[in-house]
Short mmCIF file of N, CA and C in Angstrom, two decimals:
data_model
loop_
_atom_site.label_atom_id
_atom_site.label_comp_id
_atom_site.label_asym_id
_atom_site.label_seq_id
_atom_site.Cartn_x
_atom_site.Cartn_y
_atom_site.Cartn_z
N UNK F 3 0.84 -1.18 0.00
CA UNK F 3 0.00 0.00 0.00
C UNK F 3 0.89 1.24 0.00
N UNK F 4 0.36 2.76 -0.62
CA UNK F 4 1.51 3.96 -0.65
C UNK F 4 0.71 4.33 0.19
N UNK F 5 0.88 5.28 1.04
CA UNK F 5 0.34 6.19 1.87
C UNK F 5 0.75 8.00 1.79
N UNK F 6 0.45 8.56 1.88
CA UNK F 6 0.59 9.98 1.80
C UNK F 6 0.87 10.83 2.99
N UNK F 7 1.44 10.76 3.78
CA UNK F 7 1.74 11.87 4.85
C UNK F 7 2.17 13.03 4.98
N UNK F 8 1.44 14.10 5.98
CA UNK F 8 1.31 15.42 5.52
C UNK F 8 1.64 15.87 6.79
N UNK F 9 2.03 14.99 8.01
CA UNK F 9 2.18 15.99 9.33
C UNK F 9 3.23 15.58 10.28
N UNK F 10 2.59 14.81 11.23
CA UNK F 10 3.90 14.06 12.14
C UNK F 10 4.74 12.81 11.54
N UNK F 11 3.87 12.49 10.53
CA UNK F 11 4.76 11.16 10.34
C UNK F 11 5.04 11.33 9.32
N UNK F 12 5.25 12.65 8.66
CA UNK F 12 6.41 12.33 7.70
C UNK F 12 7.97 13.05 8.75
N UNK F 13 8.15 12.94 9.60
CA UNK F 13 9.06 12.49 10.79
C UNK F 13 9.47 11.50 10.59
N UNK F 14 10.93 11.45 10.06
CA UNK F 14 11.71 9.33 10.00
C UNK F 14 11.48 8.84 11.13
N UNK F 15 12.17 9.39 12.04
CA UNK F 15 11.74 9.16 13.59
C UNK F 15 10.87 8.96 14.29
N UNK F 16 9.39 9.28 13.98
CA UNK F 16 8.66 9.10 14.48
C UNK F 16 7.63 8.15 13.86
N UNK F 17 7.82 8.30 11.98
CA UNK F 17 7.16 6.79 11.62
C UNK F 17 7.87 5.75 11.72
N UNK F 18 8.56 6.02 11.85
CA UNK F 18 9.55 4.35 12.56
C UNK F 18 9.36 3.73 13.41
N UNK F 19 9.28 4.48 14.19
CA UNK F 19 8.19 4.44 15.89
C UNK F 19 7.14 3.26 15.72
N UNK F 20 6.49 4.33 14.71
CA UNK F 20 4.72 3.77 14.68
C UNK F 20 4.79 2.56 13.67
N UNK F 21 5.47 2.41 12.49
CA UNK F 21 5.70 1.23 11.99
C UNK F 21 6.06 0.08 12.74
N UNK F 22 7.60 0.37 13.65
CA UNK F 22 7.84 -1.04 13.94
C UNK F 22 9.37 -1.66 13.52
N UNK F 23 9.77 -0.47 12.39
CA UNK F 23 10.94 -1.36 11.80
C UNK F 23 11.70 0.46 11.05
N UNK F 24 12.83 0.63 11.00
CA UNK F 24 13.71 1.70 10.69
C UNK F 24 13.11 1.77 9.16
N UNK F 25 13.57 3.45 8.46
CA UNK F 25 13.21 3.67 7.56
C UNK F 25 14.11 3.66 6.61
N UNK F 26 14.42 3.02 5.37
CA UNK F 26 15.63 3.25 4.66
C UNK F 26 15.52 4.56 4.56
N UNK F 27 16.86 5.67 4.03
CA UNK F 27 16.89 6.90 3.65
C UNK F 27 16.18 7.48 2.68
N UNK F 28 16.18 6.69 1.49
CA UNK F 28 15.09 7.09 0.22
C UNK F 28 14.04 6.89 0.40
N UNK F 29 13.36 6.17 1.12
CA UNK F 29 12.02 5.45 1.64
C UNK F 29 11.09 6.36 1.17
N UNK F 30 11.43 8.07 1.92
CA UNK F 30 10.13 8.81 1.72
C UNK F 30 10.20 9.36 0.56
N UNK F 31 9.14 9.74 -0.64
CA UNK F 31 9.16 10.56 -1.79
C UNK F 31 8.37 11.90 -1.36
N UNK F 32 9.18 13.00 -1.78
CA UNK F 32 8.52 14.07 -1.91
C UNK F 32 6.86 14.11 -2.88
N UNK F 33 6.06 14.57 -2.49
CA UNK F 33 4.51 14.59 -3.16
C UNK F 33 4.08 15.33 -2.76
N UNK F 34 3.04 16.25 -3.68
CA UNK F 34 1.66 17.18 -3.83
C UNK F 34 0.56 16.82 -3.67
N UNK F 35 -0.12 16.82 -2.95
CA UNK F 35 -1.42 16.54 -2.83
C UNK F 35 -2.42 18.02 -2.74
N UNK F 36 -2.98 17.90 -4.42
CA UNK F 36 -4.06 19.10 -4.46
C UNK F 36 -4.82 19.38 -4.18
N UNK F 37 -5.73 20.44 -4.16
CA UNK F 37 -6.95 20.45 -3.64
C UNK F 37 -7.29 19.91 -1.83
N UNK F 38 -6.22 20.16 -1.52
CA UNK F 38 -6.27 19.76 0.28
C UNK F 38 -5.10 20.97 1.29
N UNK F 39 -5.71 21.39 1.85
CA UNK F 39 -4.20 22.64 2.86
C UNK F 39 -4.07 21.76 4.00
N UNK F 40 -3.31 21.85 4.85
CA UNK F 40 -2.95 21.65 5.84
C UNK F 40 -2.97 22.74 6.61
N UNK F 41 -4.10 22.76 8.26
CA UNK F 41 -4.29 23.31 9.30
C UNK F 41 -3.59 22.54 10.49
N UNK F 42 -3.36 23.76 11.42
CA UNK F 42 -3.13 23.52 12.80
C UNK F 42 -4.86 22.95 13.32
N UNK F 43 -4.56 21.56 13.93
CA UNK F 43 -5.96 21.09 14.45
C UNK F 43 -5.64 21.74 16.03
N UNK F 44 -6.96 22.20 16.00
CA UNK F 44 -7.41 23.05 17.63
C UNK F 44 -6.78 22.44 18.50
N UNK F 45 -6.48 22.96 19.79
CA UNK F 45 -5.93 22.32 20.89
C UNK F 45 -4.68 21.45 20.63
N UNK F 46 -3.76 21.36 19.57
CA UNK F 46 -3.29 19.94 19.51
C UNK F 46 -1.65 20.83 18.37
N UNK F 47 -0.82 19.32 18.63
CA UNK F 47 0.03 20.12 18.37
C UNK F 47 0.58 19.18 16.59
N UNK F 48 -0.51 18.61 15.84
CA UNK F 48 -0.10 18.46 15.06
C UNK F 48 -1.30 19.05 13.79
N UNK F 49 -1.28 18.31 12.44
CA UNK F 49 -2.00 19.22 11.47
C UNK F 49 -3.28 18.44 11.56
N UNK F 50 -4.02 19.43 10.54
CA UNK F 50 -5.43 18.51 9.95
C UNK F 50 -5.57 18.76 8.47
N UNK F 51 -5.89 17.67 7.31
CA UNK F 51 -6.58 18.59 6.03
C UNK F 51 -7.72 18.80 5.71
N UNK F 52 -7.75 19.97 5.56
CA UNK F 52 -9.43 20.39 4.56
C UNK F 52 -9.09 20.22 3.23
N UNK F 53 -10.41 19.89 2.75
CA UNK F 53 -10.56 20.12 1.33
C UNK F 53 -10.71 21.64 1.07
N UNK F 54 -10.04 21.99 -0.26
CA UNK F 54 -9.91 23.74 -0.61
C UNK F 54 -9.44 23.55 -2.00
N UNK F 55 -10.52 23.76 -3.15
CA UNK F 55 -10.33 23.32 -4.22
C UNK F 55 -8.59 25.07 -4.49
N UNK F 56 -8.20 24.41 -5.15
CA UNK F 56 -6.70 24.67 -5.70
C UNK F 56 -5.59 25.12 -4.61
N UNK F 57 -5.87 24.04 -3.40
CA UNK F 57 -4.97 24.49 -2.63
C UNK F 57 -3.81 23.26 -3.08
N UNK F 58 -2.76 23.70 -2.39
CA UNK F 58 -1.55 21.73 -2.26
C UNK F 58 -0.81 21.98 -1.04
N UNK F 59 -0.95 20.94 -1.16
CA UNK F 59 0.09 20.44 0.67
C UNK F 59 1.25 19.56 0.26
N UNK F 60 2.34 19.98 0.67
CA UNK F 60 3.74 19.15 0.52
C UNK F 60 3.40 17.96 1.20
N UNK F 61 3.70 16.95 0.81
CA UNK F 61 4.05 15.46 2.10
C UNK F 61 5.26 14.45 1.65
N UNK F 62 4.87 13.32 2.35
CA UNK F 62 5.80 12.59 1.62
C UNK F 62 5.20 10.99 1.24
N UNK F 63 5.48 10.19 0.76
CA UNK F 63 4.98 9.44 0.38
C UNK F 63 5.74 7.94 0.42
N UNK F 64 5.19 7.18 1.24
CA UNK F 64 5.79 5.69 1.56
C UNK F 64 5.30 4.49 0.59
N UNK F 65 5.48 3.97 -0.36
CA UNK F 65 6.01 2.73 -0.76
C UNK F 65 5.87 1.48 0.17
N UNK F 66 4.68 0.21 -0.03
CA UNK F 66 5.24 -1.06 0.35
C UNK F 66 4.40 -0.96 2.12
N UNK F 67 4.10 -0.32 2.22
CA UNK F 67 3.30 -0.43 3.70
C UNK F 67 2.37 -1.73 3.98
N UNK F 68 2.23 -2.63 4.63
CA UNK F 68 2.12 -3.47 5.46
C UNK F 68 0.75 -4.04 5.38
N UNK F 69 -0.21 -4.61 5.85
CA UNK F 69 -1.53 -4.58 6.68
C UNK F 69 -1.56 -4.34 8.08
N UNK F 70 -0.52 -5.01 8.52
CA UNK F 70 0.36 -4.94 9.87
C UNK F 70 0.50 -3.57 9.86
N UNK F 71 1.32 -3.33 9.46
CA UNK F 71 1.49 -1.71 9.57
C UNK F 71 0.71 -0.49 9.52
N UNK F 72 -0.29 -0.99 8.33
CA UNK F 72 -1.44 0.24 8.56
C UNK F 72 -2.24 0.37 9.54
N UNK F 73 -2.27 -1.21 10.24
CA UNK F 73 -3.32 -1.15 11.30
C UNK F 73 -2.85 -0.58 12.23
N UNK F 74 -0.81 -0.24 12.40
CA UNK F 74 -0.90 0.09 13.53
C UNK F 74 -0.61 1.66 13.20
N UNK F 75 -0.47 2.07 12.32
CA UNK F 75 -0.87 3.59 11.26
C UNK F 75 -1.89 4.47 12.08
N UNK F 76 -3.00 3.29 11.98
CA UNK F 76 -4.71 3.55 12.34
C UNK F 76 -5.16 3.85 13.29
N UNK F 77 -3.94 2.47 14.43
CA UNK F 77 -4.26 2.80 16.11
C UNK F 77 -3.46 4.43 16.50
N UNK F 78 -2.30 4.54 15.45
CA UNK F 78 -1.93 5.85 16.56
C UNK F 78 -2.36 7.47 15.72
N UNK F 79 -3.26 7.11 14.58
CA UNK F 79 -4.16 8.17 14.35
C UNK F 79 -5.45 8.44 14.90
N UNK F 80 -5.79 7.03 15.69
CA UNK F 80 -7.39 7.56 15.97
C UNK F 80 -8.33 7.72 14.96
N UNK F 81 -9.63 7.29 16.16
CA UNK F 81 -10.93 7.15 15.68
C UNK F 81 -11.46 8.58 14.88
N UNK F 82 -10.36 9.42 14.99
CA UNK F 82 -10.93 10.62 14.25
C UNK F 82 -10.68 11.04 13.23
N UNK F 83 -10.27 10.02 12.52
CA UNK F 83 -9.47 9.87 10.94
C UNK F 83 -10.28 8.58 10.63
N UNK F 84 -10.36 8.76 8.39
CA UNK F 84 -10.49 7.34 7.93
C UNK F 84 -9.90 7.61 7.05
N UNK F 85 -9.36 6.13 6.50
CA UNK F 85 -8.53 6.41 5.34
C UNK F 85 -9.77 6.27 4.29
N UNK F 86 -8.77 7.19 3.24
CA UNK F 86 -8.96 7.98 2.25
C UNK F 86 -8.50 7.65 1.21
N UNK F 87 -8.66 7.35 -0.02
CA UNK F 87 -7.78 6.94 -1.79
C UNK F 87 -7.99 8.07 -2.31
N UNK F 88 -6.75 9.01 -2.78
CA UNK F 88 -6.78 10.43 -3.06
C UNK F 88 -5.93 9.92 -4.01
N UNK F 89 -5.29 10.96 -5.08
CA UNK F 89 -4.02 10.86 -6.39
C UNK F 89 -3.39 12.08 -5.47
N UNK F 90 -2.11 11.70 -5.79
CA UNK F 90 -0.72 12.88 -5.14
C UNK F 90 -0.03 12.77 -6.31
N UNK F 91 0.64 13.43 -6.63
CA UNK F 91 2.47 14.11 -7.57
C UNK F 91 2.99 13.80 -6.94
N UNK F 92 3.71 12.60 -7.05
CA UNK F 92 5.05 12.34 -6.77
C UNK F 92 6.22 12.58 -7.40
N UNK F 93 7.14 13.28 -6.70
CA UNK F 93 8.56 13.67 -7.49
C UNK F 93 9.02 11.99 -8.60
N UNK F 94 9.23 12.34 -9.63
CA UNK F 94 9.50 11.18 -10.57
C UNK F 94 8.47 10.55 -11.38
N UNK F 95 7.25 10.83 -10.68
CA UNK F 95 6.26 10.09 -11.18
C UNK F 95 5.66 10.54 -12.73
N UNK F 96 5.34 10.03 -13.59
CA UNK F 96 4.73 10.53 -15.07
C UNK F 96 3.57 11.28 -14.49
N UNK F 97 2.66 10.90 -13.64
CA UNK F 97 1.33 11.13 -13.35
C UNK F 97 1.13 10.94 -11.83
N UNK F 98 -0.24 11.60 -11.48
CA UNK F 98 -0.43 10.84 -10.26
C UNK F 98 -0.82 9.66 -10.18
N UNK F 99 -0.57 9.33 -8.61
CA UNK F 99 -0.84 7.82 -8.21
C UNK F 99 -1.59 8.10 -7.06
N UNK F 100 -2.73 6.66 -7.14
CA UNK F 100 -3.24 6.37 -5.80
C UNK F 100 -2.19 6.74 -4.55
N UNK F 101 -2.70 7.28 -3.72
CA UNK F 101 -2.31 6.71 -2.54
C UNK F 101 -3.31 6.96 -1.20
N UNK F 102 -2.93 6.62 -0.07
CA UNK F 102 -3.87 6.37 1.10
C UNK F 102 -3.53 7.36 2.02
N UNK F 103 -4.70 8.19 2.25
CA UNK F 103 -4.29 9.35 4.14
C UNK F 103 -5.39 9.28 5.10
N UNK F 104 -4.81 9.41 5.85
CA UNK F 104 -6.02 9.82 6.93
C UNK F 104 -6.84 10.99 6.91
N UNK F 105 -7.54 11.44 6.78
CA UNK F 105 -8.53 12.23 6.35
C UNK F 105 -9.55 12.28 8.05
N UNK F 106 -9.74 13.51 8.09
CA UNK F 106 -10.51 13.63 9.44
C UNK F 106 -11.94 13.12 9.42
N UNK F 107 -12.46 12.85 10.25
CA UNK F 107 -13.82 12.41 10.30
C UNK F 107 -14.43 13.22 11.41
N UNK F 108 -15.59 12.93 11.44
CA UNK F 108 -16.51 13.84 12.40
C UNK F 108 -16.13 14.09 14.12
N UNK F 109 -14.79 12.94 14.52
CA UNK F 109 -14.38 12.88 15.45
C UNK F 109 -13.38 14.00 15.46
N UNK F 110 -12.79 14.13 14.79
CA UNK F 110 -11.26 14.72 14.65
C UNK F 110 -11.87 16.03 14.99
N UNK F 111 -10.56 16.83 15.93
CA UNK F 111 -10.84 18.28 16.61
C UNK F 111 -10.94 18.91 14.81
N UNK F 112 -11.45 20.26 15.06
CA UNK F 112 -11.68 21.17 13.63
C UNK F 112 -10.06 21.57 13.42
N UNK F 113 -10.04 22.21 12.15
CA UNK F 113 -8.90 23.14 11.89
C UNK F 113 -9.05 24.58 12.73
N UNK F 114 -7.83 24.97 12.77
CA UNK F 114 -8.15 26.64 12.70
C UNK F 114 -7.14 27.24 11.54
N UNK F 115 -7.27 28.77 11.47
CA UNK F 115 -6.82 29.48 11.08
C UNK F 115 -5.19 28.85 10.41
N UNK F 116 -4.39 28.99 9.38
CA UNK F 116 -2.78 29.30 10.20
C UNK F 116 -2.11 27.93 9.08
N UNK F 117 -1.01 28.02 9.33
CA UNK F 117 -0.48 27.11 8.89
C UNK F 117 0.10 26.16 9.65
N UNK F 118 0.72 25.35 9.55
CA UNK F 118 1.66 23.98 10.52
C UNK F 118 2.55 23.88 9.73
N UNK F 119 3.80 23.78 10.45
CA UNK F 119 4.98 23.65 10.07
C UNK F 119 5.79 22.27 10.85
N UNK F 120 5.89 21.15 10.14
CA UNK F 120 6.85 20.38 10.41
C UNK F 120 8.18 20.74 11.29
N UNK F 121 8.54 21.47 10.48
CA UNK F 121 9.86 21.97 11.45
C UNK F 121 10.05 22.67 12.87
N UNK F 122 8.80 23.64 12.85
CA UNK F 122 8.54 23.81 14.32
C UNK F 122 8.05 23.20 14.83
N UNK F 123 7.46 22.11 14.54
CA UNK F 123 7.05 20.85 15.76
C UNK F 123 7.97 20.08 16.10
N UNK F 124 8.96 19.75 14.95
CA UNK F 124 10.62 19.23 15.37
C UNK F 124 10.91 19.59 16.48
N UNK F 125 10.94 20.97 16.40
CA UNK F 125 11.78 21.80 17.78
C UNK F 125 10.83 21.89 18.53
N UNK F 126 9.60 21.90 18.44
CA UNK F 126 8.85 22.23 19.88
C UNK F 126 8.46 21.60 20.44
N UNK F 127 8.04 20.37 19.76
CA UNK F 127 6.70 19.16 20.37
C UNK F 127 7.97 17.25 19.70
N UNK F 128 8.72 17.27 19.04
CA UNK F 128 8.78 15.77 19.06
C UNK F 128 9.71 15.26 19.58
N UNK F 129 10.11 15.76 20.88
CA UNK F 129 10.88 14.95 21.52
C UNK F 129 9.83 14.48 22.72
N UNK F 130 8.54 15.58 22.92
CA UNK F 130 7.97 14.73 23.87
C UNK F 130 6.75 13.70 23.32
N UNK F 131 6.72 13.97 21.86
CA UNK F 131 5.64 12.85 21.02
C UNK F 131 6.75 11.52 21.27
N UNK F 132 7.73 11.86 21.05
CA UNK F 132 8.27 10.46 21.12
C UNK F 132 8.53 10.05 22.27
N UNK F 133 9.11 10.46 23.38
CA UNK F 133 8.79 10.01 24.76
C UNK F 133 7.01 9.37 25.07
N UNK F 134 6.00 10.04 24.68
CA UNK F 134 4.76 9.61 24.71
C UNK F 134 4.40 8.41 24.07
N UNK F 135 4.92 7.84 22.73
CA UNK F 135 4.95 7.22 21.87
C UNK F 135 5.30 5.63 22.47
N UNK F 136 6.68 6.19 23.14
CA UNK F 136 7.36 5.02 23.83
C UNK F 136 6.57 4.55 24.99
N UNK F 137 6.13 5.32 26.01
CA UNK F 137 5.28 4.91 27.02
C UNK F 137 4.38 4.35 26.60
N UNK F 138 3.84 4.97 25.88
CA UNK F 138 2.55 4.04 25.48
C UNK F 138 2.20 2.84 24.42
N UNK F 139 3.29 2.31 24.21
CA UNK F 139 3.69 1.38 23.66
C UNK F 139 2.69 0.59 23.38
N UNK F 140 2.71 -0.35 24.78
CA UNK F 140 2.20 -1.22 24.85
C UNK F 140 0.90 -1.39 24.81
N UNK F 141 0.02 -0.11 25.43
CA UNK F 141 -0.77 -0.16 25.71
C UNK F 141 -1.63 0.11 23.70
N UNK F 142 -0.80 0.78 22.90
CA UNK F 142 -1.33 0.84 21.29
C UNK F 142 -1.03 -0.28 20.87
N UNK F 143 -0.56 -0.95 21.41
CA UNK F 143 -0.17 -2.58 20.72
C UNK F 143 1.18 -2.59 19.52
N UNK F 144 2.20 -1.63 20.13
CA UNK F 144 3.39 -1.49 19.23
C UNK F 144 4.01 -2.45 19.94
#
């Protein structure tokens, strides 16, 4: 399965985590995904997407994902996401390709205003996502 990631886990470090197994270096592909922005979700310190016809959101894009793996994808996105079959631009690609995201559902906190930046969550928030990650291990069934 490809998957499309647009927030915390396009983090090597932290989908590695949630996979189960290290990421080769090339693993992730740069990709566009149109017609979707990326918000700061309320209260919380990672993104959400809306639909916004001619918007694009940078992500990255994984190759070869699991059943195993998505399920455990699924457990550490929550009931407030479903996956989704969208087309992304992938760097190299002739065209787009399928791939799979989590997409908010009626559970998931709203967007607000603003943008999200990967890089300032680097520095602000993922050393204690990953301390959190680790504790709770067991209890997500990693």
């Amino acid at each position: 399965m490809r998957f499309f990631f647009y927030g915390t886990l396009r983090d090597r470090d932290l989908l590695s985590l949630v996979l189960g197994r290290p990421l080769a270096r090339d693993a992730l592909k740069p990709a566009v995904l149109r017609d979707w922005r990326r918000h700061p979700a309320r209260g919380n310190t990672y993104p959400i997407l809306t639909r916004e016809r001619g918007a694009e959101t940078e992500g990255d894009v994984l190759d070869g994902v699991t059943a195993a793996e998505q399920r455990r994808l699924a457990v550490y996105e929550g009931d407030g996401y479903r996956l989704m079959r969208v087309f992304a631009a992938i760097e190299g690609a002739s065209s787009p390709l399928g791939v799979l995201i989590f997409a908010p559902s009626g559970k998931a906190p709203p967007a607000v205003d603003g943008d999200w930046s990967l890089d300032d969550w680097r520095v602000r928030h993922k050393a204690r996502a990953l301390e959190l990650l680790r504790e709770n291990a067991d209890r997500l069934g990693f």
